[in-house]
Amino acid sequence: MKKILVIEDNQDNADLIEAFLEDNYELSFAMDGKNGLKSAIENTPDLILLDISLPEMDGLEVVKEIRKNTKISKTLVVALTAHAMLGDRNMFLKEGFDAYLSKPIYDEDDLIQLIESLLKR
Amino acid sequence: MTKKQLKQKIKLLENSHLELKESNKQKSDFIVNISHELKTPLNSIIGFSSLLLKNKDENINDKQLKFLQSINSNGKKLSEQLTDLIELSKIEVGKLTLHRSKIDVILMINNTIQLLQSQVNEKACNITFINELDTEELFYTTDEHKIQQLFIYIITHILQSSIISKGKISISLTQDKQNFIISLCDKGIEINKKELKEKIKKQQKDFAILISKNITKQLKLNLDIKSVKNTNGLHTLYLPKKDDNG
């Protein structure tokens, strides 16, 4: 089973993502940027779902650190953000994310489809 | 009043104008922020009810599924309204910039109809487009995304306010000396004039209509809504010819 790390500070959102993905992936969670980065280095997940607005260290800083660290620099990272605006997508890709998902995430199938298409790359 | 007094008055007016502008911007920013805050809990309501609706363990009965469906669809509705509210606030402070290009209006209308087909089918409605011009292409310089959004808002609005299904929405494209004219009208509802007047009064406060009016203003077009017997109103969009510099 592929390993996914979810870095999200809102417990309800984390619960929802867990409910969506628990049957298909091995999940681990972190609630802030610092612990998220630590967990990524320790557990080397296949993919990381990374919230943008996080306490301690925000998503943009976390992805920068991931890309710098040779152990996990190739890990797939998906940005999760509520403030979706036109033009944001390119900004996130430029910052080092592999994909971008605007919250709210309502649909289990959409999320799994995106993850699967990234894992196949 | 002396010249000096007049100058002071002008200064005063200028200042209060700036203050008003600033407080209007603050109000819009506030609405955008609060709407985002309200959307976060909705995420759980919609997401978890969607999940339960799948009834994976097959232990939810039909009645419970119906209630869940209600939670889910109303949550989505609320979320859409918040999106509209955010959009409206952004338009009000002019945060939305226009990207003008030469577009084919006829193609745009056909594409929009196609885009909305599933919604139209859901309401068991019928949508027709009659091009009364002598041409198959009508090029006009405007913001393609915005004008399409405008159409989606108007048609969705008509669909939502339709009381009974099996209605008919007709779109027609004509012209006069000054304008290209696109009219949207629906048929299939029996309501009297008084009811209709009240309905249109209520519509003025409708988000979709507010946004539509804001977009038309931004695009320098004119939108007119008239009460017509047995309909949800005749929506007419005027595309001024002189403004088309393309």
Tab-separated table of C-alpha atoms in Angstrom:
chain	number	residue	atom	x	y	z
A	1	MET	CA	0.000	0.000	0.000
A	2	LYS	CA	1.323	3.455	-0.913
A	3	LYS	CA	2.117	5.822	1.945
A	4	ILE	CA	0.485	9.240	2.160
A	5	LEU	CA	1.294	11.963	4.677
A	6	VAL	CA	-1.420	14.528	5.356
A	7	ILE	CA	-0.254	17.837	6.802
A	8	GLU	CA	-3.398	19.717	7.805
A	9	ASP	CA	-4.096	21.770	10.941
A	10	ASN	CA	-7.886	21.515	10.872
A	11	GLN	CA	-8.912	18.287	12.607
A	12	ASP	CA	-12.244	18.044	10.773
A	13	ASN	CA	-10.579	18.354	7.394
A	14	ALA	CA	-7.997	15.764	8.400
A	15	ASP	CA	-10.801	13.417	9.524
A	16	LEU	CA	-12.566	13.846	6.211
A	17	ILE	CA	-9.427	13.111	4.203
A	18	GLU	CA	-8.843	10.055	6.408
A	19	ALA	CA	-12.359	8.796	5.728
A	20	PHE	CA	-11.855	9.315	2.004
A	21	LEU	CA	-8.484	7.603	1.761
A	22	GLU	CA	-8.114	5.044	4.571
A	23	ASP	CA	-9.261	2.064	2.490
A	24	ASN	CA	-6.720	2.658	-0.249
A	25	TYR	CA	-3.582	4.054	1.387
A	26	GLU	CA	-1.417	3.871	4.455
A	27	LEU	CA	-1.971	7.261	6.083
A	28	SER	CA	-0.066	9.375	8.575
A	29	PHE	CA	-0.924	12.831	9.862
A	30	ALA	CA	0.752	15.997	11.095
A	31	MET	CA	-0.942	19.153	12.321
A	32	ASP	CA	1.706	21.768	11.648
A	33	GLY	CA	4.527	22.417	9.213
A	34	LYS	CA	7.415	21.572	11.519
A	35	ASN	CA	6.089	18.182	12.579
A	36	GLY	CA	4.997	17.535	9.010
A	37	LEU	CA	8.531	17.984	7.742
A	38	LYS	CA	9.906	15.804	10.528
A	39	SER	CA	7.421	13.045	9.732
A	40	ALA	CA	8.214	13.286	6.012
A	41	ILE	CA	11.927	12.756	6.660
A	42	GLU	CA	11.299	9.856	9.072
A	43	ASN	CA	8.627	7.999	7.133
A	44	THR	CA	9.483	8.863	3.499
A	45	PRO	CA	5.878	8.852	2.181
A	46	ASP	CA	5.086	8.385	-1.510
A	47	LEU	CA	2.913	11.466	-1.551
A	48	ILE	CA	2.215	14.424	0.732
A	49	LEU	CA	-1.038	16.385	0.938
A	50	LEU	CA	0.082	19.745	2.240
A	51	ASP	CA	-2.190	22.504	3.518
A	52	ILE	CA	-0.925	26.003	2.705
A	53	SER	CA	-1.941	27.978	5.776
A	54	LEU	CA	-0.331	26.157	8.683
A	55	PRO	CA	0.962	27.192	12.099
A	56	GLU	CA	4.732	27.266	12.782
A	57	MET	CA	5.862	26.843	9.195
A	58	ASP	CA	3.492	27.410	6.277
A	59	GLY	CA	3.056	25.082	3.304
A	60	LEU	CA	5.277	27.110	1.003
A	61	GLU	CA	8.174	26.900	3.464
A	62	VAL	CA	7.591	23.181	4.007
A	63	VAL	CA	7.732	22.377	0.296
A	64	LYS	CA	10.930	24.417	-0.026
A	65	GLU	CA	12.543	22.369	2.753
A	66	ILE	CA	11.357	19.113	1.191
A	67	ARG	CA	12.931	20.013	-2.167
A	68	LYS	CA	16.213	20.879	-0.408
A	69	ASN	CA	16.432	17.592	1.485
A	70	THR	CA	18.098	14.925	-0.687
A	71	LYS	CA	16.336	12.090	1.166
A	72	ILE	CA	12.841	13.289	0.247
A	73	SER	CA	13.387	15.863	-2.507
A	74	LYS	CA	11.583	13.742	-5.146
A	75	THR	CA	8.446	13.159	-3.037
A	76	LEU	CA	5.154	14.084	-4.704
A	77	VAL	CA	3.599	17.080	-2.951
A	78	VAL	CA	0.037	18.320	-3.498
A	79	ALA	CA	-0.970	21.783	-2.272
A	80	LEU	CA	-4.317	22.100	-0.495
A	81	THR	CA	-5.709	25.588	-0.351
A	82	ALA	CA	-8.984	27.323	0.381
A	83	HIS	CA	-8.111	30.606	-1.245
A	84	ALA	CA	-8.330	29.395	-4.811
A	85	MET	CA	-7.854	32.154	-7.322
A	86	LEU	CA	-7.119	32.259	-11.007
A	87	GLY	CA	-3.387	32.199	-11.556
A	88	ASP	CA	-2.740	30.453	-8.246
A	89	ARG	CA	-2.143	27.155	-9.949
A	90	ASN	CA	0.946	28.326	-11.789
A	91	MET	CA	2.267	29.989	-8.662
A	92	PHE	CA	2.036	26.713	-6.714
A	93	LEU	CA	3.654	24.669	-9.456
A	94	LYS	CA	6.471	27.198	-9.596
A	95	GLU	CA	6.955	26.942	-5.833
A	96	GLY	CA	7.724	23.249	-6.159
A	97	PHE	CA	4.358	21.532	-5.798
A	98	ASP	CA	3.452	18.690	-8.152
A	99	ALA	CA	-0.249	19.446	-8.135
A	100	TYR	CA	-2.789	21.709	-6.614
A	101	LEU	CA	-6.171	21.014	-5.088
A	102	SER	CA	-8.560	23.705	-4.001
A	103	LYS	CA	-10.547	23.125	-0.836
A	104	PRO	CA	-13.280	22.271	-0.049
A	105	ILE	CA	-12.685	18.702	-1.158
A	106	TYR	CA	-16.124	17.166	-1.361
A	107	ASP	CA	-15.550	14.264	-3.544
A	108	GLU	CA	-13.747	11.085	-2.648
A	109	ASP	CA	-13.433	9.985	-6.266
A	110	ASP	CA	-11.866	13.259	-7.438
A	111	LEU	CA	-9.246	13.075	-4.713
A	112	ILE	CA	-8.359	9.440	-5.358
A	113	GLN	CA	-8.244	10.040	-9.104
A	114	LEU	CA	-5.768	12.893	-8.654
A	115	ILE	CA	-3.577	10.875	-6.293
A	116	GLU	CA	-3.586	7.850	-8.603
A	117	SER	CA	-2.668	9.918	-11.649
A	118	LEU	CA	0.275	11.437	-9.754
A	119	LEU	CA	1.484	8.098	-8.392
A	120	LYS	CA	1.476	6.653	-11.897
A	121	ARG	CA	3.890	9.323	-13.203
B	1	MET	CA	-19.882	81.662	-0.552
B	2	THR	CA	-16.351	82.928	-1.049
B	3	LYS	CA	-13.814	81.182	-3.193
B	4	LYS	CA	-11.915	80.100	-0.106
B	5	GLN	CA	-14.999	78.566	1.470
B	6	LEU	CA	-15.757	76.757	-1.748
B	7	LYS	CA	-12.264	75.322	-1.855
B	8	GLN	CA	-12.644	74.102	1.718
B	9	LYS	CA	-15.931	72.431	0.847
B	10	ILE	CA	-14.371	70.682	-2.137
B	11	LYS	CA	-11.523	69.438	0.035
B	12	LEU	CA	-14.020	68.145	2.591
B	13	LEU	CA	-15.986	66.309	-0.077
B	14	GLU	CA	-12.850	64.792	-1.531
B	15	ASN	CA	-11.844	63.497	1.873
B	16	SER	CA	-15.200	61.951	2.633
B	17	HIS	CA	-15.197	60.350	-0.818
B	18	LEU	CA	-11.860	58.697	-0.048
B	19	GLU	CA	-13.108	57.563	3.342
B	20	LEU	CA	-16.194	56.025	1.785
B	21	LYS	CA	-14.106	54.222	-0.793
B	22	GLU	CA	-11.845	52.833	1.899
B	23	SER	CA	-14.686	51.669	4.128
B	24	ASN	CA	-16.367	50.030	1.144
B	25	LYS	CA	-13.166	48.134	0.438
B	26	GLN	CA	-12.930	47.094	4.073
B	27	LYS	CA	-16.503	45.850	3.979
B	28	SER	CA	-15.789	43.747	0.897
B	29	ASP	CA	-12.598	42.323	2.389
B	30	PHE	CA	-14.535	41.471	5.527
B	31	ILE	CA	-17.179	39.615	3.525
B	32	VAL	CA	-14.527	37.655	1.630
B	33	ASN	CA	-12.771	36.651	4.860
B	34	ILE	CA	-15.912	35.697	6.739
B	35	SER	CA	-17.166	33.684	3.764
B	36	HIS	CA	-13.949	31.679	3.734
B	37	GLU	CA	-14.330	31.067	7.469
B	38	LEU	CA	-17.895	29.841	6.968
B	39	LYS	CA	-16.823	27.549	4.161
B	40	THR	CA	-14.440	25.523	6.302
B	41	PRO	CA	-17.103	23.905	8.515
B	42	LEU	CA	-19.258	23.386	5.447
B	43	ASN	CA	-16.453	21.259	4.091
B	44	SER	CA	-17.151	18.701	6.816
B	45	ILE	CA	-20.916	18.854	6.406
B	46	ILE	CA	-20.768	18.260	2.671
B	47	GLY	CA	-17.844	15.856	2.676
B	48	PHE	CA	-19.094	13.521	5.404
B	49	SER	CA	-22.663	13.491	4.123
B	50	SER	CA	-21.338	12.619	0.633
B	51	LEU	CA	-19.407	9.784	2.178
B	52	LEU	CA	-22.427	8.464	4.108
B	53	LEU	CA	-24.604	8.759	1.005
B	54	LYS	CA	-22.440	6.106	-0.641
B	55	ASN	CA	-23.845	3.715	1.966
B	56	LYS	CA	-20.790	1.504	1.736
B	57	ASP	CA	-21.800	-0.802	4.594
B	58	GLU	CA	-25.393	-0.888	3.300
B	59	ASN	CA	-26.831	-0.156	6.728
B	60	ILE	CA	-28.549	3.166	6.035
B	61	ASN	CA	-32.216	2.945	5.149
B	62	ASP	CA	-34.000	4.849	2.391
B	63	LYS	CA	-35.533	7.413	4.695
B	64	GLN	CA	-32.173	8.165	6.298
B	65	LEU	CA	-30.591	8.417	2.874
B	66	LYS	CA	-33.220	10.975	1.926
B	67	PHE	CA	-32.333	13.075	4.986
B	68	LEU	CA	-28.651	12.775	4.191
B	69	GLN	CA	-29.348	13.873	0.642
B	70	SER	CA	-31.067	16.944	2.046
B	71	ILE	CA	-28.104	17.799	4.306
B	72	ASN	CA	-25.747	17.314	1.395
B	73	SER	CA	-27.611	19.323	-1.221
B	74	ASN	CA	-28.397	22.183	1.164
B	75	GLY	CA	-24.791	22.297	2.272
B	76	LYS	CA	-23.723	22.543	-1.345
B	77	LYS	CA	-26.283	25.253	-1.963
B	78	LEU	CA	-24.968	27.276	0.970
B	79	SER	CA	-21.436	26.800	-0.268
B	80	GLU	CA	-22.396	28.049	-3.726
B	81	GLN	CA	-24.046	31.087	-2.208
B	82	LEU	CA	-20.889	31.862	-0.275
B	83	THR	CA	-18.879	31.550	-3.470
B	84	ASP	CA	-21.277	34.000	-5.102
B	85	LEU	CA	-20.906	36.360	-2.175
B	86	ILE	CA	-17.122	36.255	-2.439
B	87	GLU	CA	-17.321	36.792	-6.181
B	88	LEU	CA	-19.681	39.712	-5.743
B	89	SER	CA	-17.448	41.406	-3.185
B	90	LYS	CA	-14.468	41.028	-5.459
B	91	ILE	CA	-16.365	42.555	-8.354
B	92	GLU	CA	-17.475	45.442	-6.153
B	93	VAL	CA	-13.965	46.469	-5.250
B	94	GLY	CA	-12.900	45.953	-8.839
B	95	LYS	CA	-10.483	43.177	-8.007
B	96	LEU	CA	-11.534	41.298	-11.090
B	97	THR	CA	-9.626	42.426	-14.120
B	98	LEU	CA	-10.967	42.105	-17.616
B	99	HIS	CA	-9.221	40.156	-20.330
B	100	ARG	CA	-10.681	41.456	-23.550
B	101	SER	CA	-10.421	39.540	-26.772
B	102	LYS	CA	-12.382	39.111	-29.977
B	103	ILE	CA	-14.882	36.317	-29.440
B	104	ASP	CA	-17.610	34.674	-31.477
B	105	VAL	CA	-20.799	35.422	-29.540
B	106	ILE	CA	-22.819	32.748	-31.350
B	107	LEU	CA	-20.261	30.068	-30.552
B	108	MET	CA	-20.152	31.275	-26.945
B	109	ILE	CA	-23.940	30.954	-26.592
B	110	ASN	CA	-23.898	27.435	-28.079
B	111	ASN	CA	-21.065	26.402	-25.778
B	112	THR	CA	-22.870	27.758	-22.756
B	113	ILE	CA	-26.037	25.854	-23.624
B	114	GLN	CA	-23.991	22.678	-23.914
B	115	LEU	CA	-22.337	23.382	-20.577
B	116	LEU	CA	-25.697	23.775	-18.840
B	117	GLN	CA	-27.394	20.867	-20.576
B	118	SER	CA	-27.329	18.561	-17.571
B	119	GLN	CA	-28.861	21.220	-15.312
B	120	VAL	CA	-31.501	21.901	-17.935
B	121	ASN	CA	-32.256	18.204	-18.305
B	122	GLU	CA	-32.528	17.831	-14.556
B	123	LYS	CA	-35.349	20.384	-14.538
B	124	ALA	CA	-36.932	18.660	-17.521
B	125	CYS	CA	-36.613	21.955	-19.331
B	126	ASN	CA	-35.973	22.629	-22.940
B	127	ILE	CA	-33.559	25.247	-24.201
B	128	THR	CA	-33.506	26.671	-27.710
B	129	PHE	CA	-31.348	29.262	-29.427
B	130	ILE	CA	-32.602	31.204	-32.408
B	131	ASN	CA	-30.109	33.293	-34.328
B	132	GLU	CA	-32.050	35.908	-36.288
B	133	LEU	CA	-28.988	37.536	-37.782
B	134	ASP	CA	-27.874	36.806	-41.341
B	135	THR	CA	-24.595	35.435	-40.151
B	136	GLU	CA	-23.246	32.283	-38.518
B	137	GLU	CA	-20.497	34.140	-36.696
B	138	LEU	CA	-20.679	37.321	-34.645
B	139	PHE	CA	-17.351	38.684	-33.472
B	140	TYR	CA	-17.361	41.027	-30.517
B	141	THR	CA	-14.587	42.348	-28.302
B	142	THR	CA	-15.234	41.501	-24.678
B	143	ASP	CA	-14.075	39.289	-21.809
B	144	GLU	CA	-14.972	35.780	-22.896
B	145	HIS	CA	-14.915	34.209	-19.446
B	146	LYS	CA	-16.974	36.987	-17.853
B	147	ILE	CA	-19.644	37.108	-20.536
B	148	GLN	CA	-20.033	33.347	-20.392
B	149	GLN	CA	-20.315	33.560	-16.627
B	150	LEU	CA	-23.000	36.162	-17.085
B	151	PHE	CA	-24.986	33.804	-19.285
B	152	ILE	CA	-24.573	30.955	-16.848
B	153	TYR	CA	-25.831	33.154	-14.018
B	154	ILE	CA	-28.894	34.312	-15.937
B	155	ILE	CA	-29.866	30.845	-17.170
B	156	THR	CA	-29.218	29.217	-13.795
B	157	HIS	CA	-31.297	31.920	-12.211
B	158	ILE	CA	-34.191	31.259	-14.597
B	159	LEU	CA	-33.902	27.526	-13.935
B	160	GLN	CA	-33.850	27.978	-10.177
B	161	SER	CA	-36.827	30.290	-10.057
B	162	SER	CA	-38.929	28.092	-12.295
B	163	ILE	CA	-41.757	26.798	-10.186
B	164	ILE	CA	-42.716	23.907	-12.378
B	165	SER	CA	-40.574	21.854	-14.622
B	166	LYS	CA	-41.085	21.142	-18.295
B	167	GLY	CA	-40.552	24.815	-18.991
B	168	LYS	CA	-39.042	26.204	-22.109
B	169	ILE	CA	-36.151	28.629	-22.233
B	170	SER	CA	-35.615	30.439	-25.476
B	171	ILE	CA	-32.618	32.542	-26.367
B	172	SER	CA	-32.711	34.801	-29.373
B	173	LEU	CA	-30.122	36.957	-31.069
B	174	THR	CA	-31.251	40.043	-32.972
B	175	GLN	CA	-29.996	43.550	-33.603
B	176	ASP	CA	-31.057	47.163	-33.935
B	177	LYS	CA	-29.036	50.171	-35.082
B	178	GLN	CA	-27.064	50.567	-31.872
B	179	ASN	CA	-26.969	47.100	-30.370
B	180	PHE	CA	-26.754	43.394	-30.826
B	181	ILE	CA	-29.540	42.065	-28.645
B	182	ILE	CA	-29.663	38.746	-26.836
B	183	SER	CA	-32.970	37.925	-25.169
B	184	LEU	CA	-33.571	35.135	-22.734
B	185	CYS	CA	-37.054	34.144	-21.795
B	186	ASP	CA	-38.758	31.162	-20.251
B	187	LYS	CA	-42.250	29.821	-20.701
B	188	GLY	CA	-44.326	27.262	-18.984
B	189	ILE	CA	-45.463	28.882	-15.787
B	190	GLU	CA	-48.865	30.330	-15.069
B	191	ILE	CA	-48.498	33.301	-12.753
B	192	ASN	CA	-50.369	36.575	-12.649
B	193	LYS	CA	-48.869	39.996	-13.119
B	194	LYS	CA	-49.005	40.996	-9.465
B	195	GLU	CA	-47.169	37.864	-8.405
B	196	LEU	CA	-44.652	38.452	-11.120
B	197	LYS	CA	-44.008	42.020	-10.066
B	198	GLU	CA	-43.307	40.850	-6.543
B	199	LYS	CA	-41.103	38.141	-7.909
B	200	ILE	CA	-39.041	40.582	-9.921
B	201	LYS	CA	-38.783	42.874	-6.911
B	202	LYS	CA	-37.435	39.940	-4.950
B	203	GLN	CA	-35.084	39.058	-7.784
B	204	GLN	CA	-33.399	42.425	-7.499
B	205	LYS	CA	-31.965	41.148	-4.248
B	206	ASP	CA	-31.024	37.804	-5.709
B	207	PHE	CA	-27.302	37.094	-5.726
B	208	ALA	CA	-27.300	35.850	-9.272
B	209	ILE	CA	-28.989	38.996	-10.476
B	210	LEU	CA	-26.722	41.253	-8.417
B	211	ILE	CA	-23.671	39.569	-9.841
B	212	SER	CA	-25.090	39.626	-13.349
B	213	LYS	CA	-25.696	43.368	-13.053
B	214	ASN	CA	-22.204	43.936	-11.748
B	215	ILE	CA	-20.641	41.947	-14.553
B	216	THR	CA	-22.678	43.727	-17.219
B	217	LYS	CA	-21.619	47.054	-15.772
B	218	GLN	CA	-17.988	45.981	-15.855
B	219	LEU	CA	-18.276	44.765	-19.416
B	220	LYS	CA	-20.045	48.015	-20.385
B	221	LEU	CA	-23.132	46.137	-21.546
B	222	ASN	CA	-26.734	46.667	-20.533
B	223	LEU	CA	-28.992	44.131	-18.866
B	224	ASP	CA	-32.698	44.720	-18.706
B	225	ILE	CA	-35.224	42.576	-16.852
B	226	LYS	CA	-38.869	43.059	-17.715
B	227	SER	CA	-41.925	41.371	-16.337
B	228	VAL	CA	-43.727	39.347	-18.946
B	229	LYS	CA	-46.882	37.362	-18.337
B	230	ASN	CA	-46.421	33.642	-17.701
B	231	THR	CA	-42.646	33.875	-17.429
B	232	ASN	CA	-39.889	34.541	-14.924
B	233	GLY	CA	-39.237	37.755	-16.764
B	234	LEU	CA	-37.611	38.686	-19.995
B	235	HIS	CA	-33.875	39.140	-19.639
B	236	THR	CA	-32.403	41.249	-22.395
B	237	LEU	CA	-28.711	41.843	-22.877
B	238	TYR	CA	-27.577	44.701	-25.111
B	239	LEU	CA	-24.137	44.635	-26.720
B	240	PRO	CA	-23.478	48.183	-27.948
B	241	LYS	CA	-22.062	48.226	-31.474
B	242	LYS	CA	-19.984	51.367	-31.036
B	243	ASP	CA	-18.064	49.850	-28.162
B	244	ASP	CA	-16.914	47.010	-30.317
B	245	ASN	CA	-13.579	48.336	-31.471
B	246	GLY	CA	-12.452	44.940	-32.726
